[in-house]
PDB file of C-alpha atoms in Angstrom:
ATOM      1  CA  UNK A   1       0.419   0.077  -0.014  1.00 46.00           C
ATOM      2  CA  UNK A   2       1.576   4.042  -1.025  1.00 49.00           C
ATOM      3  CA  UNK A   3       1.142   5.755   1.630  1.00 56.00           C
ATOM      4  CA  UNK A   4       0.186   8.062  -0.745  1.00 59.00           C
ATOM      5  CA  UNK A   5      -2.679   6.867  -1.698  1.00 73.00           C
ATOM      6  CA  UNK A   6      -3.815   6.388   1.640  1.00 82.00           C
ATOM      7  CA  UNK A   7      -5.376   9.503   3.893  1.00 84.00           C
ATOM      8  CA  UNK A   8      -5.204   7.712   6.833  1.00 86.00           C
ATOM      9  CA  UNK A   9      -1.756   5.700   6.727  1.00 86.00           C
ATOM     10  CA  UNK A  10      -0.096   9.138   5.568  1.00 86.00           C
ATOM     11  CA  UNK A  11      -1.360  10.736   8.841  1.00 87.00           C
ATOM     12  CA  UNK A  12      -0.156   7.913  10.412  1.00 90.00           C
ATOM     13  CA  UNK A  13       3.571   7.788   9.234  1.00 90.00           C
ATOM     14  CA  UNK A  14       3.989  11.061  11.100  1.00 91.00           C
ATOM     15  CA  UNK A  15       3.885   9.723  14.345  1.00 93.00           C
ATOM     16  CA  UNK A  16       6.664   6.934  15.946  1.00 94.00           C
ATOM     17  CA  UNK A  17       5.388   4.247  17.865  1.00 92.00           C
ATOM     18  CA  UNK A  18       7.028   5.523  21.141  1.00 89.00           C
ATOM     19  CA  UNK A  19       4.308   8.604  20.361  1.00 90.00           C
ATOM     20  CA  UNK A  20       1.575   6.176  20.784  1.00 87.00           C
ATOM     21  CA  UNK A  21       1.871   5.846  24.278  1.00 76.00           C
ATOM     22  CA  UNK A  22       3.132   9.402  25.507  1.00 63.00           C
ATOM     23  CA  UNK A  23      -0.752  10.111  26.374  1.00 56.00           C
ATOM     24  CA  UNK A  24      -0.829   6.644  28.646  1.00 59.00           C
ATOM     25  CA  UNK A  25       2.539   6.304  30.532  1.00 55.00           C
ATOM     26  CA  UNK A  26       1.325   4.923  32.873  1.00 53.00           C
ATOM     27  CA  UNK A  27       0.913   2.203  31.047  1.00 60.00           C
ATOM     28  CA  UNK A  28       3.496  -0.116  32.777  1.00 70.00           C
ATOM     29  CA  UNK A  29       4.941  -3.425  31.007  1.00 78.00           C
ATOM     30  CA  UNK A  30       3.806  -6.475  32.536  1.00 85.00           C
ATOM     31  CA  UNK A  31       5.253  -9.795  31.145  1.00 87.00           C
ATOM     32  CA  UNK A  32       5.737 -12.989  32.109  1.00 91.00           C
ATOM     33  CA  UNK A  33       8.985 -15.397  32.022  1.00 92.00           C
ATOM     34  CA  UNK A  34       8.563 -18.475  30.019  1.00 88.00           C
ATOM     35  CA  UNK A  35       9.564 -21.218  33.050  1.00 90.00           C
ATOM     36  CA  UNK A  36       6.037 -19.671  35.350  1.00 92.00           C
ATOM     37  CA  UNK A  37       2.997 -21.676  35.527  1.00 89.00           C
ATOM     38  CA  UNK A  38      -0.644 -21.089  33.935  1.00 84.00           C
ATOM     39  CA  UNK A  39      -1.771 -20.058  36.921  1.00 84.00           C
ATOM     40  CA  UNK A  40       0.278 -17.403  37.074  1.00 90.00           C
ATOM     41  CA  UNK A  41      -0.156 -15.816  33.836  1.00 88.00           C
ATOM     42  CA  UNK A  42      -4.238 -15.924  35.042  1.00 84.00           C
ATOM     43  CA  UNK A  43      -3.218 -15.159  38.253  1.00 85.00           C
ATOM     44  CA  UNK A  44      -1.037 -12.305  36.671  1.00 88.00           C
ATOM     45  CA  UNK A  45      -4.091 -11.262  34.459  1.00 84.00           C
ATOM     46  CA  UNK A  46      -6.321 -11.879  36.290  1.00 81.00           C
ATOM     47  CA  UNK A  47      -5.330  -9.110  38.540  1.00 83.00           C
ATOM     48  CA  UNK A  48      -4.574  -6.656  36.158  1.00 82.00           C
ATOM     49  CA  UNK A  49      -7.247  -6.705  33.909  1.00 79.00           C
ATOM     50  CA  UNK A  50      -5.427  -6.996  30.955  1.00 80.00           C
ATOM     51  CA  UNK A  51      -6.366  -9.842  28.679  1.00 78.00           C
ATOM     52  CA  UNK A  52      -2.728 -10.851  27.648  1.00 81.00           C
ATOM     53  CA  UNK A  53       0.958 -11.335  28.613  1.00 85.00           C
ATOM     54  CA  UNK A  54       4.445 -11.365  26.166  1.00 86.00           C
ATOM     55  CA  UNK A  55       5.439 -14.482  27.074  1.00 88.00           C
ATOM     56  CA  UNK A  56       9.492 -14.273  27.898  1.00 86.00           C
ATOM     57  CA  UNK A  57      12.713 -15.895  27.976  1.00 85.00           C
ATOM     58  CA  UNK A  58      15.696 -13.882  28.658  1.00 81.00           C
ATOM     59  CA  UNK A  59      15.182 -10.364  26.238  1.00 75.00           C
ATOM     60  CA  UNK A  60      13.522 -12.450  23.996  1.00 80.00           C
ATOM     61  CA  UNK A  61      10.121 -12.564  23.628  1.00 83.00           C
ATOM     62  CA  UNK A  62       8.813 -16.203  22.250  1.00 83.00           C
ATOM     63  CA  UNK A  63       5.230 -15.356  22.061  1.00 83.00           C
ATOM     64  CA  UNK A  64       2.541 -13.041  23.026  1.00 85.00           C
ATOM     65  CA  UNK A  65      -0.373 -15.778  25.633  1.00 85.00           C
ATOM     66  CA  UNK A  66      -3.632 -14.603  26.666  1.00 82.00           C
ATOM     67  CA  UNK A  67      -6.440 -16.147  28.627  1.00 79.00           C
ATOM     68  CA  UNK A  68      -8.390 -17.479  25.464  1.00 79.00           C
ATOM     69  CA  UNK A  69      -5.819 -20.025  24.899  1.00 81.00           C
ATOM     70  CA  UNK A  70      -5.217 -21.039  27.727  1.00 79.00           C
ATOM     71  CA  UNK A  71      -9.304 -21.668  27.928  1.00 76.00           C
ATOM     72  CA  UNK A  72      -8.959 -23.555  24.507  1.00 74.00           C
ATOM     73  CA  UNK A  73      -6.381 -25.507  25.270  1.00 72.00           C
ATOM     74  CA  UNK A  74      -8.093 -26.902  28.076  1.00 71.00           C
ATOM     75  CA  UNK A  75     -11.822 -27.320  26.656  1.00 70.00           C
ATOM     76  CA  UNK A  76     -10.331 -29.385  24.005  1.00 66.00           C
ATOM     77  CA  UNK A  77     -10.014 -32.113  25.359  1.00 60.00           C
ATOM     78  CA  UNK A  78     -13.617 -31.963  26.360  1.00 63.00           C
ATOM     79  CA  UNK A  79     -16.439 -34.510  25.026  1.00 59.00           C
ATOM     80  CA  UNK A  80     -19.435 -32.764  23.595  1.00 63.00           C
ATOM     81  CA  UNK A  81     -21.353 -30.562  25.754  1.00 56.00           C
ATOM     82  CA  UNK A  82     -24.154 -32.210  25.476  1.00 56.00           C
ATOM     83  CA  UNK A  83     -22.236 -35.587  26.754  1.00 58.00           C
ATOM     84  CA  UNK A  84     -20.697 -33.787  29.764  1.00 57.00           C
ATOM     85  CA  UNK A  85     -21.214 -35.571  32.900  1.00 59.00           C
ATOM     86  CA  UNK A  86     -20.948 -35.177  36.255  1.00 57.00           C
ATOM     87  CA  UNK A  87     -17.653 -37.501  36.427  1.00 60.00           C
ATOM     88  CA  UNK A  88     -16.011 -36.424  33.113  1.00 61.00           C
ATOM     89  CA  UNK A  89     -16.481 -32.251  35.071  1.00 60.00           C
ATOM     90  CA  UNK A  90     -14.811 -34.080  37.612  1.00 60.00           C
ATOM     91  CA  UNK A  91     -12.239 -35.661  35.687  1.00 62.00           C
ATOM     92  CA  UNK A  92     -11.989 -32.808  33.627  1.00 58.00           C
ATOM     93  CA  UNK A  93     -10.892 -30.022  36.390  1.00 57.00           C
ATOM     94  CA  UNK A  94      -7.953 -32.474  37.999  1.00 55.00           C
ATOM     95  CA  UNK A  95      -6.954 -31.719  34.711  1.00 57.00           C
ATOM     96  CA  UNK A  96      -7.546 -28.618  34.718  1.00 58.00           C
ATOM     97  CA  UNK A  97      -4.899 -27.884  38.117  1.00 60.00           C
ATOM     98  CA  UNK A  98      -2.439 -30.005  36.762  1.00 65.00           C
ATOM     99  CA  UNK A  99      -2.650 -27.424  33.567  1.00 67.00           C
ATOM    100  CA  UNK A 100      -2.182 -24.913  35.964  1.00 76.00           C
ATOM    101  CA  UNK A 101       1.149 -25.930  37.255  1.00 80.00           C
ATOM    102  CA  UNK A 102       2.869 -26.561  33.602  1.00 81.00           C
ATOM    103  CA  UNK A 103       4.708 -23.997  32.452  1.00 87.00           C
ATOM    104  CA  UNK A 104       2.838 -21.365  29.679  1.00 86.00           C
ATOM    105  CA  UNK A 105       5.344 -21.403  27.267  1.00 84.00           C
ATOM    106  CA  UNK A 106       4.419 -24.923  26.663  1.00 81.00           C
ATOM    107  CA  UNK A 107       0.636 -23.309  26.305  1.00 81.00           C
ATOM    108  CA  UNK A 108       2.096 -21.354  22.979  1.00 81.00           C
ATOM    109  CA  UNK A 109       3.531 -25.430  21.721  1.00 77.00           C
ATOM    110  CA  UNK A 110       0.412 -27.093  21.923  1.00 73.00           C
ATOM    111  CA  UNK A 111      -1.756 -23.144  20.160  1.00 69.00           C
ATOM    112  CA  UNK A 112       1.002 -22.760  17.893  1.00 66.00           C
ATOM    113  CA  UNK A 113       2.217 -19.099  18.718  1.00 63.00           C
ATOM    114  CA  UNK A 114       5.814 -19.163  16.857  1.00 62.00           C
ATOM    115  CA  UNK A 115       7.792 -16.091  18.105  1.00 66.00           C
ATOM    116  CA  UNK A 116       6.161 -12.293  18.251  1.00 72.00           C
ATOM    117  CA  UNK A 117       7.650  -9.558  15.973  1.00 74.00           C
ATOM    118  CA  UNK A 118       8.127  -7.024  17.539  1.00 83.00           C
ATOM    119  CA  UNK A 119       8.736  -2.993  17.033  1.00 91.00           C
ATOM    120  CA  UNK A 120      11.009  -0.599  17.774  1.00 93.00           C
ATOM    121  CA  UNK A 121      10.225   2.715  19.616  1.00 93.00           C
ATOM    122  CA  UNK A 122      11.247   4.649  16.974  1.00 95.00           C
ATOM    123  CA  UNK A 123       9.467   2.434  13.829  1.00 94.00           C
ATOM    124  CA  UNK A 124       6.215   4.352  12.581  1.00 93.00           C
ATOM    125  CA  UNK A 125       3.175   3.642  13.680  1.00 93.00           C
ATOM    126  CA  UNK A 126       2.100   2.300   9.768  1.00 93.00           C
ATOM    127  CA  UNK A 127       3.724  -0.079  10.806  1.00 93.00           C
ATOM    128  CA  UNK A 128       2.395  -1.122  14.054  1.00 93.00           C
ATOM    129  CA  UNK A 129      -0.903  -0.978  11.671  1.00 93.00           C
ATOM    130  CA  UNK A 130       0.446  -3.584   9.008  1.00 92.00           C
ATOM    131  CA  UNK A 131       1.079  -6.004  12.165  1.00 91.00           C
ATOM    132  CA  UNK A 132      -1.898  -5.523  14.406  1.00 92.00           C
ATOM    133  CA  UNK A 133      -4.209  -5.702  11.074  1.00 93.00           C
ATOM    134  CA  UNK A 134      -3.021  -9.584  10.823  1.00 88.00           C
ATOM    135  CA  UNK A 135      -4.944 -10.251  13.725  1.00 85.00           C
ATOM    136  CA  UNK A 136      -1.964  -9.498  16.843  1.00 84.00           C
ATOM    137  CA  UNK A 137      -3.844  -7.476  19.465  1.00 84.00           C
ATOM    138  CA  UNK A 138      -0.251  -6.434  21.148  1.00 83.00           C
ATOM    139  CA  UNK A 139       3.173  -5.718  20.677  1.00 85.00           C
ATOM    140  CA  UNK A 140       6.445  -4.985  22.721  1.00 86.00           C
ATOM    141  CA  UNK A 141       8.588  -1.969  21.774  1.00 89.00           C
ATOM    142  CA  UNK A 142      11.959  -2.359  22.141  1.00 88.00           C
ATOM    143  CA  UNK A 143      14.617   0.879  22.092  1.00 90.00           C
ATOM    144  CA  UNK A 144      18.192   0.825  21.257  1.00 90.00           C
ATOM    145  CA  UNK A 145      19.236  -1.593  24.125  1.00 86.00           C
ATOM    146  CA  UNK A 146      16.949  -4.160  23.285  1.00 82.00           C
ATOM    147  CA  UNK A 147      14.734  -3.664  26.365  1.00 82.00           C
ATOM    148  CA  UNK A 148      11.247  -4.152  26.495  1.00 83.00           C
ATOM    149  CA  UNK A 149      10.374  -0.609  27.125  1.00 84.00           C
ATOM    150  CA  UNK A 150       6.331  -0.756  26.673  1.00 84.00           C
ATOM    151  CA  UNK A 151       3.355  -2.146  25.422  1.00 84.00           C
ATOM    152  CA  UNK A 152       1.749  -1.338  22.065  1.00 88.00           C
ATOM    153  CA  UNK A 153      -1.457  -2.542  21.629  1.00 89.00           C
ATOM    154  CA  UNK A 154      -4.506  -2.316  19.357  1.00 93.00           C
ATOM    155  CA  UNK A 155      -6.542   0.002  21.593  1.00 92.00           C
ATOM    156  CA  UNK A 156      -3.577   2.538  21.599  1.00 92.00           C
ATOM    157  CA  UNK A 157      -3.444   3.547  17.239  1.00 94.00           C
ATOM    158  CA  UNK A 158      -7.045   3.358  17.311  1.00 95.00           C
ATOM    159  CA  UNK A 159      -6.973   6.228  20.018  1.00 93.00           C
ATOM    160  CA  UNK A 160      -5.181   7.626  17.915  1.00 92.00           C
ATOM    161  CA  UNK A 161      -7.375   7.159  14.430  1.00 92.00           C
ATOM    162  CA  UNK A 162     -10.183   8.519  16.410  1.00 92.00           C
ATOM    163  CA  UNK A 163      -8.682  11.056  17.730  1.00 89.00           C
ATOM    164  CA  UNK A 164      -7.826  12.668  14.400  1.00 87.00           C
ATOM    165  CA  UNK A 165     -11.002  10.513  11.885  1.00 88.00           C
ATOM    166  CA  UNK A 166     -13.049  14.400  12.204  1.00 87.00           C
ATOM    167  CA  UNK A 167     -10.321  16.630  10.355  1.00 83.00           C
ATOM    168  CA  UNK A 168      -8.639  17.921   7.904  1.00 76.00           C
ATOM    169  CA  UNK A 169      -8.218  15.249   5.271  1.00 81.00           C
ATOM    170  CA  UNK A 170      -9.259  12.180   7.257  1.00 85.00           C
ATOM    171  CA  UNK A 171     -12.933  14.382   7.828  1.00 88.00           C
ATOM    172  CA  UNK A 172     -14.963  13.016   4.526  1.00 88.00           C
ATOM    173  CA  UNK A 173     -13.998   9.542   5.513  1.00 89.00           C
ATOM    174  CA  UNK A 174     -15.343   9.906   9.280  1.00 92.00           C
ATOM    175  CA  UNK A 175     -19.203  10.541   7.813  1.00 94.00           C
ATOM    176  CA  UNK A 176     -19.139   7.778   5.627  1.00 95.00           C
ATOM    177  CA  UNK A 177     -22.276   5.206   6.565  1.00 96.00           C
ATOM    178  CA  UNK A 178     -20.770   1.446   7.199  1.00 95.00           C
ATOM    179  CA  UNK A 179     -23.510   0.863   5.230  1.00 95.00           C
ATOM    180  CA  UNK A 180     -21.182   2.440   2.329  1.00 95.00           C
ATOM    181  CA  UNK A 181     -17.659   0.823   3.636  1.00 95.00           C
ATOM    182  CA  UNK A 182     -16.208  -2.917   3.764  1.00 94.00           C
ATOM    183  CA  UNK A 183     -17.026  -3.214   6.892  1.00 95.00           C
ATOM    184  CA  UNK A 184     -18.930  -5.794   9.350  1.00 92.00           C
ATOM    185  CA  UNK A 185     -19.739  -7.806   6.188  1.00 89.00           C
ATOM    186  CA  UNK A 186     -18.700 -11.229   6.417  1.00 89.00           C
ATOM    187  CA  UNK A 187     -20.659 -13.941   8.543  1.00 90.00           C
ATOM    188  CA  UNK A 188     -21.011 -14.245  12.122  1.00 94.00           C
ATOM    189  CA  UNK A 189     -20.761 -17.067  14.588  1.00 96.00           C
ATOM    190  CA  UNK A 190     -23.441 -16.316  17.431  1.00 97.00           C
ATOM    191  CA  UNK A 191     -24.771 -18.550  20.519  1.00 97.00           C
ATOM    192  CA  UNK A 192     -28.275 -18.696  22.466  1.00 98.00           C
ATOM    193  CA  UNK A 193     -28.516 -17.372  25.719  1.00 97.00           C
ATOM    194  CA  UNK A 194     -29.460 -21.211  27.261  1.00 96.00           C
ATOM    195  CA  UNK A 195     -26.385 -22.407  25.410  1.00 95.00           C
ATOM    196  CA  UNK A 196     -23.517 -23.907  28.138  1.00 89.00           C
ATOM    197  CA  UNK A 197     -20.163 -21.705  28.375  1.00 88.00           C
ATOM    198  CA  UNK A 198     -18.655 -24.588  27.660  1.00 84.00           C
ATOM    199  CA  UNK A 199     -19.889 -24.928  24.060  1.00 89.00           C
ATOM    200  CA  UNK A 200     -19.574 -21.021  23.383  1.00 91.00           C
ATOM    201  CA  UNK A 201     -15.720 -21.691  24.536  1.00 86.00           C
ATOM    202  CA  UNK A 202     -15.885 -24.171  22.121  1.00 85.00           C
ATOM    203  CA  UNK A 203     -17.126 -22.396  19.293  1.00 89.00           C
ATOM    204  CA  UNK A 204     -14.629 -19.725  19.781  1.00 87.00           C
ATOM    205  CA  UNK A 205     -11.951 -22.224  19.580  1.00 82.00           C
ATOM    206  CA  UNK A 206     -13.477 -24.660  16.755  1.00 83.00           C
ATOM    207  CA  UNK A 207     -13.685 -21.062  14.780  1.00 87.00           C
ATOM    208  CA  UNK A 208     -10.574 -19.438  15.761  1.00 83.00           C
ATOM    209  CA  UNK A 209     -12.179 -16.353  16.805  1.00 87.00           C
ATOM    210  CA  UNK A 210     -12.223 -14.294  19.526  1.00 86.00           C
ATOM    211  CA  UNK A 211     -15.808 -14.060  21.299  1.00 93.00           C
ATOM    212  CA  UNK A 212     -19.353 -14.448  19.683  1.00 96.00           C
ATOM    213  CA  UNK A 213     -22.575 -12.327  20.342  1.00 98.00           C
ATOM    214  CA  UNK A 214     -26.020 -14.521  22.518  1.00 98.00           C
ATOM    215  CA  UNK A 215     -28.776 -14.313  21.247  1.00 98.00           C
ATOM    216  CA  UNK A 216     -32.472 -14.329  22.546  1.00 98.00           C
ATOM    217  CA  UNK A 217     -33.542 -18.573  21.484  1.00 97.00           C
ATOM    218  CA  UNK A 218     -36.954 -16.814  20.897  1.00 97.00           C
ATOM    219  CA  UNK A 219     -36.709 -13.233  18.532  1.00 97.00           C
ATOM    220  CA  UNK A 220     -32.816 -13.741  17.390  1.00 97.00           C
ATOM    221  CA  UNK A 221     -32.324  -9.959  19.379  1.00 98.00           C
ATOM    222  CA  UNK A 222     -28.377  -9.406  21.356  1.00 98.00           C
ATOM    223  CA  UNK A 223     -28.966  -9.763  24.462  1.00 98.00           C
ATOM    224  CA  UNK A 224     -24.840 -10.044  25.589  1.00 97.00           C
ATOM    225  CA  UNK A 225     -21.111 -10.788  24.665  1.00 96.00           C
ATOM    226  CA  UNK A 226     -18.857 -13.229  25.625  1.00 94.00           C
ATOM    227  CA  UNK A 227     -14.879 -12.819  24.944  1.00 89.00           C
ATOM    228  CA  UNK A 228     -12.458 -13.076  26.518  1.00 76.00           C
ATOM    229  CA  UNK A 229     -12.718 -10.752  28.964  1.00 77.00           C
ATOM    230  CA  UNK A 230     -14.773 -12.897  30.903  1.00 80.00           C
ATOM    231  CA  UNK A 231     -12.144 -14.960  31.267  1.00 76.00           C
ATOM    232  CA  UNK A 232      -9.841 -13.232  33.368  1.00 70.00           C
ATOM    233  CA  UNK A 233     -11.685 -14.611  36.362  1.00 65.00           C
ATOM    234  CA  UNK A 234     -10.963 -18.537  34.798  1.00 62.00           C
ATOM    235  CA  UNK A 235      -9.783 -20.730  37.485  1.00 59.00           C
ATOM    236  CA  UNK A 236      -8.881 -23.823  36.209  1.00 56.00           C
ATOM    237  CA  UNK A 237      -9.936 -25.247  39.319  1.00 51.00           C
ATOM    238  CA  UNK A 238     -13.775 -24.469  38.860  1.00 63.00           C
ATOM    239  CA  UNK A 239     -14.630 -26.130  35.571  1.00 65.00           C
ATOM    240  CA  UNK A 240     -17.832 -26.273  36.438  1.00 69.00           C
ATOM    241  CA  UNK A 241     -18.408 -23.218  36.052  1.00 75.00           C
ATOM    242  CA  UNK A 242     -18.224 -23.804  32.261  1.00 77.00           C
ATOM    243  CA  UNK A 243     -21.603 -26.458  32.041  1.00 80.00           C
ATOM    244  CA  UNK A 244     -23.317 -22.981  33.817  1.00 86.00           C
ATOM    245  CA  UNK A 245     -25.849 -21.248  31.454  1.00 93.00           C
ATOM    246  CA  UNK A 246     -23.968 -18.721  29.469  1.00 94.00           C
ATOM    247  CA  UNK A 247     -26.821 -15.674  30.037  1.00 97.00           C
ATOM    248  CA  UNK A 248     -26.165 -17.226  34.285  1.00 95.00           C
ATOM    249  CA  UNK A 249     -22.414 -17.387  34.452  1.00 91.00           C
ATOM    250  CA  UNK A 250     -22.641 -13.675  32.445  1.00 94.00           C
ATOM    251  CA  UNK A 251     -24.761 -12.687  34.964  1.00 94.00           C
ATOM    252  CA  UNK A 252     -22.735 -13.641  37.507  1.00 90.00           C
ATOM    253  CA  UNK A 253     -20.024 -12.377  36.878  1.00 87.00           C
ATOM    254  CA  UNK A 254     -19.631 -10.472  34.187  1.00 89.00           C
ATOM    255  CA  UNK A 255     -22.606  -8.889  33.766  1.00 93.00           C
ATOM    256  CA  UNK A 256     -21.093  -5.535  31.751  1.00 92.00           C
ATOM    257  CA  UNK A 257     -21.344  -7.837  28.762  1.00 94.00           C
ATOM    258  CA  UNK A 258     -24.924  -8.474  29.209  1.00 96.00           C
ATOM    259  CA  UNK A 259     -24.939  -4.701  27.237  1.00 95.00           C
ATOM    260  CA  UNK A 260     -23.145  -5.754  24.416  1.00 96.00           C
ATOM    261  CA  UNK A 261     -21.885  -2.582  22.172  1.00 97.00           C
ATOM    262  CA  UNK A 262     -23.521  -2.991  18.601  1.00 97.00           C
ATOM    263  CA  UNK A 263     -23.824  -0.397  15.424  1.00 97.00           C
ATOM    264  CA  UNK A 264     -26.306  -0.175  13.089  1.00 95.00           C
ATOM    265  CA  UNK A 265     -25.581   0.138   8.691  1.00 95.00           C
ATOM    266  CA  UNK A 266     -26.533   3.978   9.365  1.00 96.00           C
ATOM    267  CA  UNK A 267     -24.055   4.917  11.518  1.00 97.00           C
ATOM    268  CA  UNK A 268     -20.737   6.304  10.487  1.00 96.00           C
ATOM    269  CA  UNK A 269     -16.704   5.336  10.750  1.00 96.00           C
ATOM    270  CA  UNK A 270     -16.598   8.088  13.513  1.00 95.00           C
ATOM    271  CA  UNK A 271     -19.531   6.471  15.888  1.00 96.00           C
ATOM    272  CA  UNK A 272     -17.784   3.257  15.347  1.00 97.00           C
ATOM    273  CA  UNK A 273     -14.462   4.403  16.001  1.00 96.00           C
ATOM    274  CA  UNK A 274     -15.351   6.446  18.912  1.00 96.00           C
ATOM    275  CA  UNK A 275     -18.461   3.657  21.096  1.00 96.00           C
ATOM    276  CA  UNK A 276     -15.075   1.019  20.811  1.00 96.00           C
ATOM    277  CA  UNK A 277     -12.912   3.261  22.445  1.00 95.00           C
ATOM    278  CA  UNK A 278     -15.724   4.903  24.777  1.00 94.00           C
ATOM    279  CA  UNK A 279     -17.061   1.912  25.885  1.00 92.00           C
ATOM    280  CA  UNK A 280     -13.304   0.038  26.580  1.00 89.00           C
ATOM    281  CA  UNK A 281     -14.497  -2.945  24.246  1.00 91.00           C
ATOM    282  CA  UNK A 282     -13.289  -4.956  21.557  1.00 92.00           C
ATOM    283  CA  UNK A 283     -14.757  -4.968  18.881  1.00 95.00           C
ATOM    284  CA  UNK A 284     -18.902  -3.379  18.066  1.00 97.00           C
ATOM    285  CA  UNK A 285     -22.047  -6.023  16.661  1.00 98.00           C
ATOM    286  CA  UNK A 286     -23.695  -5.192  13.829  1.00 97.00           C
ATOM    287  CA  UNK A 287     -27.505  -5.297  13.955  1.00 97.00           C
ATOM    288  CA  UNK A 288     -30.301  -5.063  11.818  1.00 96.00           C
ATOM    289  CA  UNK A 289     -33.461  -3.076  12.953  1.00 95.00           C
ATOM    290  CA  UNK A 290     -34.923  -5.925  14.768  1.00 97.00           C
ATOM    291  CA  UNK A 291     -31.512  -5.901  16.949  1.00 97.00           C
ATOM    292  CA  UNK A 292     -30.350  -9.391  15.681  1.00 97.00           C
ATOM    293  CA  UNK A 293     -26.668  -9.076  15.213  1.00 97.00           C
ATOM    294  CA  UNK A 294     -25.682  -9.654  11.694  1.00 97.00           C
ATOM    295  CA  UNK A 295     -21.830  -9.078  11.501  1.00 96.00           C
ATOM    296  CA  UNK A 296     -19.212  -7.470  13.667  1.00 97.00           C
ATOM    297  CA  UNK A 297     -16.265  -5.315  13.746  1.00 97.00           C
ATOM    298  CA  UNK A 298     -13.499  -5.136  15.323  1.00 96.00           C
ATOM    299  CA  UNK A 299     -10.423  -3.662  15.501  1.00 96.00           C
ATOM    300  CA  UNK A 300      -9.057  -5.577  13.739  1.00 95.00           C
ATOM    301  CA  UNK A 301     -11.286  -5.130  10.918  1.00 96.00           C
ATOM    302  CA  UNK A 302     -11.054  -1.661  11.638  1.00 96.00           C
ATOM    303  CA  UNK A 303      -6.913  -1.818  11.122  1.00 95.00           C
ATOM    304  CA  UNK A 304      -7.844  -3.861   8.026  1.00 95.00           C
ATOM    305  CA  UNK A 305      -9.462  -1.005   6.659  1.00 93.00           C
ATOM    306  CA  UNK A 306      -7.203   1.052   7.478  1.00 90.00           C
ATOM    307  CA  UNK A 307      -4.436  -0.699   5.740  1.00 90.00           C
ATOM    308  CA  UNK A 308      -6.331  -1.139   2.672  1.00 89.00           C
ATOM    309  CA  UNK A 309      -8.030   2.237   1.973  1.00 86.00           C
ATOM    310  CA  UNK A 310      -7.062   4.057  -1.070  1.00 77.00           C
TER     311      UNK A 310
END
């Protein structure tokens, strides 16, 4: 993509990766050693209220692990949800305890996550867009001494674009309707509110996606969002919770997820950026006039759009 043909890239080329974190210097670098356990990773993710952790071996970042990787790793050994009995649940909890003591690097190896390509603090912000548009959500940033000085996220880039989208050369683009743009058009997978948490996790794992809308089986209206954020408090010793109805699980643990962020085709691009940043979420569900989900616009989708826009 030529920067000259892309007004968003042209704008971003004026910034370095370190500039994207300048407004949030309080964000500390949080990593975990490759020899630390899965339980250690889950504890940090829960306490720090984050979704992923760079895994380091010395100065090398061997990968980035998130709670979905861990959950998918665990449920991959489960039978189909409708075949699950109490003894299998008990066995799974014992297995969960065993898995919790495994080195976190083993999760990376099993889910096939390879080493992460870091960015230098003086790299162009456009390099971050290219990386994040591939689906990577976080990236370690190094200085000249090859020390990790911060971790850049998709949110950092989206936040900057959102601030300048209504200004100058980007303004004509900001007012375009979602229905006029190649966003929210791919098929989505969904679960019903009376499905189990395990069924939702299986779907997320099998389809290699990061979230699903939860719908009312009576009318198909979206009633919740289920994603990695809803697994921050995951304890591998409490896997019996996975047999709960997903609506009950969310009501008890993450009631915020019962108010899913939605947009419709008549909303502007600026509205989508604003809602995602202000809602502190990673996606918006596109709904029709009946509030039924028909598409999804994630941060990855927005950054792909930014990368490919002409």
